[in-house]
Short mmCIF file of C-alpha atoms in Angstrom, two decimals:
data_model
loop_
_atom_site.label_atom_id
_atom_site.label_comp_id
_atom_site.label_asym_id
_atom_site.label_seq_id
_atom_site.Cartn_x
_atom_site.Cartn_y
_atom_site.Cartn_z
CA UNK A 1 268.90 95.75 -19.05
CA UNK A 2 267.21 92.10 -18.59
CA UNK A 3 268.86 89.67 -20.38
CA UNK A 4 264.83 88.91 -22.13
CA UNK A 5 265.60 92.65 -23.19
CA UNK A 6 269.07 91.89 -24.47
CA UNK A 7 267.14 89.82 -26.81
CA UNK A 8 264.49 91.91 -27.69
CA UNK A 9 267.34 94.34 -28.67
CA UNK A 10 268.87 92.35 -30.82
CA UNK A 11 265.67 91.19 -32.53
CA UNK A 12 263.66 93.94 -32.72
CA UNK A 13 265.75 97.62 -31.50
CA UNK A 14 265.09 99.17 -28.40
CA UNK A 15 261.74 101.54 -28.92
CA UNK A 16 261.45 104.88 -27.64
CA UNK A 17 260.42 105.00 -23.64
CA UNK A 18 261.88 108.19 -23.24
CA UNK A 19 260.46 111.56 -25.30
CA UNK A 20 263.44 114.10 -25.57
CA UNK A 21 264.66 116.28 -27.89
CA UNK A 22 265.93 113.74 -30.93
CA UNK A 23 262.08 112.41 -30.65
CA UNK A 24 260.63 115.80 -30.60
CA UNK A 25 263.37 117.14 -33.80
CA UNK A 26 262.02 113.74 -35.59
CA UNK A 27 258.27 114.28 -34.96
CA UNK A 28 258.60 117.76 -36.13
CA UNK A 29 260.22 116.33 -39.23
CA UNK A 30 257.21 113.96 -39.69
CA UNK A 31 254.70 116.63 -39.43
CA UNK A 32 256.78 118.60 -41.89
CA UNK A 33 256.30 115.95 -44.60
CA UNK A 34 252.95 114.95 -43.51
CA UNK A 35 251.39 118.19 -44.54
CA UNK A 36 247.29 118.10 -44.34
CA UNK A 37 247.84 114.47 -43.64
CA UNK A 38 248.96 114.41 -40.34
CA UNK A 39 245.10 115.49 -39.50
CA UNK A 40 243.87 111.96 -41.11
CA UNK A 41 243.99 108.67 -40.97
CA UNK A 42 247.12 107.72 -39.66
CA UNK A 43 249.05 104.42 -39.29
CA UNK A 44 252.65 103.58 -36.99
CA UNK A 45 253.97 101.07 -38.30
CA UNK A 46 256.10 99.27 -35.63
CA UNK A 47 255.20 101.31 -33.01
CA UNK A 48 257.39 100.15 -30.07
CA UNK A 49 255.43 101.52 -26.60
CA UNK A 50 253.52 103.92 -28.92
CA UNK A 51 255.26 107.22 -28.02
CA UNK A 52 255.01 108.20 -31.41
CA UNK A 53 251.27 107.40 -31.13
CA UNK A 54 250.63 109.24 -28.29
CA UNK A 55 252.73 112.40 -29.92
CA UNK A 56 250.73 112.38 -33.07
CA UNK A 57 247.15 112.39 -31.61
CA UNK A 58 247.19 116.68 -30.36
CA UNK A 59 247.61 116.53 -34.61
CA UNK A 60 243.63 116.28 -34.71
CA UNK A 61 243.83 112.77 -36.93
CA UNK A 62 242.48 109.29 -36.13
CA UNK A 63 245.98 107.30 -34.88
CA UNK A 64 246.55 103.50 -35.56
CA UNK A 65 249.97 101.40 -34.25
CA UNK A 66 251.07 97.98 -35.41
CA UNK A 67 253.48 96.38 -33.41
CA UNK A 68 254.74 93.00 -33.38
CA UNK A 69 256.17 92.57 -29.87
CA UNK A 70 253.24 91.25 -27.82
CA UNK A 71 254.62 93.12 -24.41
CA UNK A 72 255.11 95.92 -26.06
CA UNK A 73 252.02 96.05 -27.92
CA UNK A 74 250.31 95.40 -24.36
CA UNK A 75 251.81 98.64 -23.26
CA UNK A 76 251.68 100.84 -25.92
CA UNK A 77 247.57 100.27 -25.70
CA UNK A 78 247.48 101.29 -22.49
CA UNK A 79 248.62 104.92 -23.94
CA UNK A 80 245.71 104.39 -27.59
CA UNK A 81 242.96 101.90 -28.26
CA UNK A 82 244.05 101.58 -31.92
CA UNK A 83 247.05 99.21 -31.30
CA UNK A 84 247.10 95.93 -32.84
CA UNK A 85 249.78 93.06 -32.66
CA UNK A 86 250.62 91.89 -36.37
CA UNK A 87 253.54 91.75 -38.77
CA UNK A 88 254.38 94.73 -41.27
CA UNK A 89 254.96 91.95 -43.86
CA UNK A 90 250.80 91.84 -43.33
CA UNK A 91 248.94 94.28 -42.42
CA UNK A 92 245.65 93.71 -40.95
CA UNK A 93 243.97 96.79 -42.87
CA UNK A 94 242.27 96.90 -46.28
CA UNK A 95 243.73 98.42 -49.51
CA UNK A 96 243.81 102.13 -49.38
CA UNK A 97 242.98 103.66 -46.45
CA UNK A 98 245.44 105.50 -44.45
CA UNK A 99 246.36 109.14 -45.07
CA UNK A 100 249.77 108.69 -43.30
CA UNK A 101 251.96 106.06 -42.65
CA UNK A 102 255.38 106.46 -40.47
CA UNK A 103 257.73 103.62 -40.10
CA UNK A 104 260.32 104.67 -37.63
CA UNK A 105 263.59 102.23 -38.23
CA UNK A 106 261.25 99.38 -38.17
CA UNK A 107 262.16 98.15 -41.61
CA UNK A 108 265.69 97.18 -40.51
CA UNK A 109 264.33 94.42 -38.24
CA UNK A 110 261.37 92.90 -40.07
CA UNK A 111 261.80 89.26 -41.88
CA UNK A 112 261.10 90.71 -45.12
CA UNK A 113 261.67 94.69 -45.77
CA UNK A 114 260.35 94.18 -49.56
CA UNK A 115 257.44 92.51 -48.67
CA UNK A 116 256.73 94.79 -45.74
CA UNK A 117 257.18 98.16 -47.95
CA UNK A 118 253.95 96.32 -50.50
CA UNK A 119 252.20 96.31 -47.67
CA UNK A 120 252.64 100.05 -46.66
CA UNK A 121 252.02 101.07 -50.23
CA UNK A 122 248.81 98.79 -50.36
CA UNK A 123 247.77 100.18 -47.27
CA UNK A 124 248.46 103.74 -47.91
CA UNK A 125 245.78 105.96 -49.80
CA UNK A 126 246.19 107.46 -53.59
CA UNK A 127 248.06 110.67 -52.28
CA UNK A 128 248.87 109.36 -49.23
CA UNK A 129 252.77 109.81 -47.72
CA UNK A 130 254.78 107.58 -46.05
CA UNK A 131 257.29 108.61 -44.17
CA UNK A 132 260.05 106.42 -43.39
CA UNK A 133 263.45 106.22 -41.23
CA UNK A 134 265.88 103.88 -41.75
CA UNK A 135 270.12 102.97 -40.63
CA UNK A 136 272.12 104.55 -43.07
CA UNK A 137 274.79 102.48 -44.01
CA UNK A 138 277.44 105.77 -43.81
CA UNK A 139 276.92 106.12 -40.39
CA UNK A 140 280.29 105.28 -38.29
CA UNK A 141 278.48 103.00 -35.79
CA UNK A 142 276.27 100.14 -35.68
CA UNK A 143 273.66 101.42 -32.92
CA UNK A 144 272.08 97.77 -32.43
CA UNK A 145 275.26 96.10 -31.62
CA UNK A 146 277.04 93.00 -32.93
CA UNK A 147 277.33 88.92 -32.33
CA UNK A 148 280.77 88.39 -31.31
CA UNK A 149 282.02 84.78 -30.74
CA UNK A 150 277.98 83.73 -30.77
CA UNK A 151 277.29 86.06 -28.37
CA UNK A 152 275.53 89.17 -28.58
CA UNK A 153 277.04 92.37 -27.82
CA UNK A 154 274.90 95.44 -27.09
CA UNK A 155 275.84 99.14 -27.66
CA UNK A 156 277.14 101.14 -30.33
CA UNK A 157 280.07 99.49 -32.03
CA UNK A 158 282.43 101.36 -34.26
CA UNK A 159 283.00 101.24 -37.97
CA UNK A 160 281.13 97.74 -38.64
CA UNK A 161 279.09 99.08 -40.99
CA UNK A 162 282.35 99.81 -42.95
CA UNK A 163 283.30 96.28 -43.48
CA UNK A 164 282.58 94.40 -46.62
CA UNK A 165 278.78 93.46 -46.61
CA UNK A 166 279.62 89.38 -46.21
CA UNK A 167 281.77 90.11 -43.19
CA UNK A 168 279.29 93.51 -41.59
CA UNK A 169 276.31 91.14 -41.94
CA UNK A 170 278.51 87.90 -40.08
CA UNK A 171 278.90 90.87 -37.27
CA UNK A 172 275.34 92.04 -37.33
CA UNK A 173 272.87 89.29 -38.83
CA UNK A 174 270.15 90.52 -36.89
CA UNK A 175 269.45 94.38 -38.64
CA UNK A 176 269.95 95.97 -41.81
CA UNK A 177 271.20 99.12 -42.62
CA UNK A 178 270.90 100.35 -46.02
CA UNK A 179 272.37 102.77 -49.04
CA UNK A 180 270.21 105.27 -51.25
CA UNK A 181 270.35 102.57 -53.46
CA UNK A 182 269.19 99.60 -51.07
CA UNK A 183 266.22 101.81 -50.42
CA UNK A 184 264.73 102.63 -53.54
CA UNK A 185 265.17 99.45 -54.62
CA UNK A 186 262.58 98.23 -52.14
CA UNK A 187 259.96 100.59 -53.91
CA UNK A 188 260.90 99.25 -57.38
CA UNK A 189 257.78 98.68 -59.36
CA UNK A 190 254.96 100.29 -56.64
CA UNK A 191 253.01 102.91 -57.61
CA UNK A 192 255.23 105.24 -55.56
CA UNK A 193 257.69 108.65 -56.06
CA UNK A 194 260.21 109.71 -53.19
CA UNK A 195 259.29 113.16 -52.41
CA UNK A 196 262.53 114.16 -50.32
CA UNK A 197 265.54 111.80 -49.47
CA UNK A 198 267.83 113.06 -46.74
CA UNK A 199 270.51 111.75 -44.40
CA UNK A 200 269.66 112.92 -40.27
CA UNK A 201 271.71 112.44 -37.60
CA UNK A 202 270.90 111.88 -34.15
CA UNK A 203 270.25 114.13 -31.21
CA UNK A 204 272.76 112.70 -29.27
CA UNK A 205 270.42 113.07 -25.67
CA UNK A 206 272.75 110.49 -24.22
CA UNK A 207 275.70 112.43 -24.86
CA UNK A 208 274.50 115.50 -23.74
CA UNK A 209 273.25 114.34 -20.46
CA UNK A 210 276.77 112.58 -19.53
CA UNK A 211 279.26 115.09 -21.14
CA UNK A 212 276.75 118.60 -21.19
CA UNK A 213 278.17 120.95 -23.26
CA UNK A 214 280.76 118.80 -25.12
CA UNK A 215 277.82 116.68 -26.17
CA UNK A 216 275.95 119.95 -27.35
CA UNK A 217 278.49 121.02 -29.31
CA UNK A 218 278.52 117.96 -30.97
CA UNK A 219 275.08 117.65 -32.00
CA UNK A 220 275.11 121.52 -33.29
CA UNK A 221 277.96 120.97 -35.69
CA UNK A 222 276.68 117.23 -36.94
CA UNK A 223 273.25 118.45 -37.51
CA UNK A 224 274.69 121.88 -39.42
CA UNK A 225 276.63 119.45 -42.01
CA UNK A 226 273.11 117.80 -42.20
CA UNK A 227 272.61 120.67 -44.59
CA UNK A 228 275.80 120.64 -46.84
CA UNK A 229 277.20 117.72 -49.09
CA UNK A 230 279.23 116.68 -46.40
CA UNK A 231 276.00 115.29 -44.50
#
């Protein structure tokens, strides 16, 4: 990794340029909430390289992507005509007109997560879904690494996010991660209702391809206490 990447990580996350199996659980997950309106008019909101753009199309609906990375916007139209290079905090559409929105831990990153969820909800049609993925504050890593002695430090880093906020957020100025609590709050007011709220965990791809079927057993038993209170 480029140290111009290094940056970009820190900034902005690292976007999917891979498709394996945490993408394809996730995207099945989307379509699941989505219902009927995964065959209209969609929107990605931060789209990265526009995997998720490309993955949604076979759906049968019209697919948009936002992105605010130039380069990356650059190369996620070479995959969908519909990409644009804005900010979520303003999005180049008019009131009320997408079917669909997904925002795939996008909101972490941007200057202003309130502002950029009024946007979505402006955006989004009466009936309309968003669907929306975000760092929970439970999890026992910070996936988009720290600043340590004013220099960044990429990788997964253990138990910062179970500091005191002042002190996680000296660590990690550069993302959020949230509670239930931080999140709804960001609706408060909007015309909105949550229709599920869950807690996922990854896939673990990385795992599995360095430690096989250590790495597979992993995933299995995290993702089965996904569906107890211990998730």
């Amino acid at each position: 990794m480029t140290e111009r990447n290094l940056e970009k990580a820190a900034l902005r996350g690292e976007p999917s340029y891979i498709w394996r199996a945490g993408q394809q659980r996730r995207l099945e997950m989307i379509e699941e909430a989505a219902e009927e309106r995964i065959k209209g008019l969609i929107l990605e909101n931060g789209c990265g390289v526009g995997m998720y753009v490309e993955k949604l199309l076979p759906f049968g609906g019209t697919v948009f992507g936002l992105e605010f990375d130039f380069e990356r916007t650059l190369e996620a139209g070479r995959r969908n005509p519909g990409i644009v290079n804005a900010a979520g905090e303003s999005l180049p559409y008019p009131a009320s007109v997408f079917d669909l929105i997904l925002s795939h831990e996008v909101l972490e990153h941007v200057a202003d997560d309130r502002r950029a969820v009024q946007e979505m909800v402006r955006v989004l049609k009466g009936g309309g879904r968003a669907v929306i993925f975000v760092p929970n504050i439970g999890y026992p890593f910070e996936t988009h690494g720290i600043y340590w002695k004013g220099r960044y430090k990429f990788g997964n880093i253990p138990l910062v996010n179970y500091l005191p906020r002042l002190l996680r957020d000296k660590l990690a100025p550069h993302v959020r991660v949230y509670t239930e609590g931080d999140l709804a709050n960001l609706f408060d007011g909007l015309p909105v209702k949550f229709s599920e709220r869950t807690i996922i965990f990854g896939a673990y791809d990385n795992l599995i391809a360095r430690f096989g079927a250590f790495g597979k057993i992993l995933r299995a038993a995290l993702q089965f206490l996904e569906r107890t209170p211990l998730k």
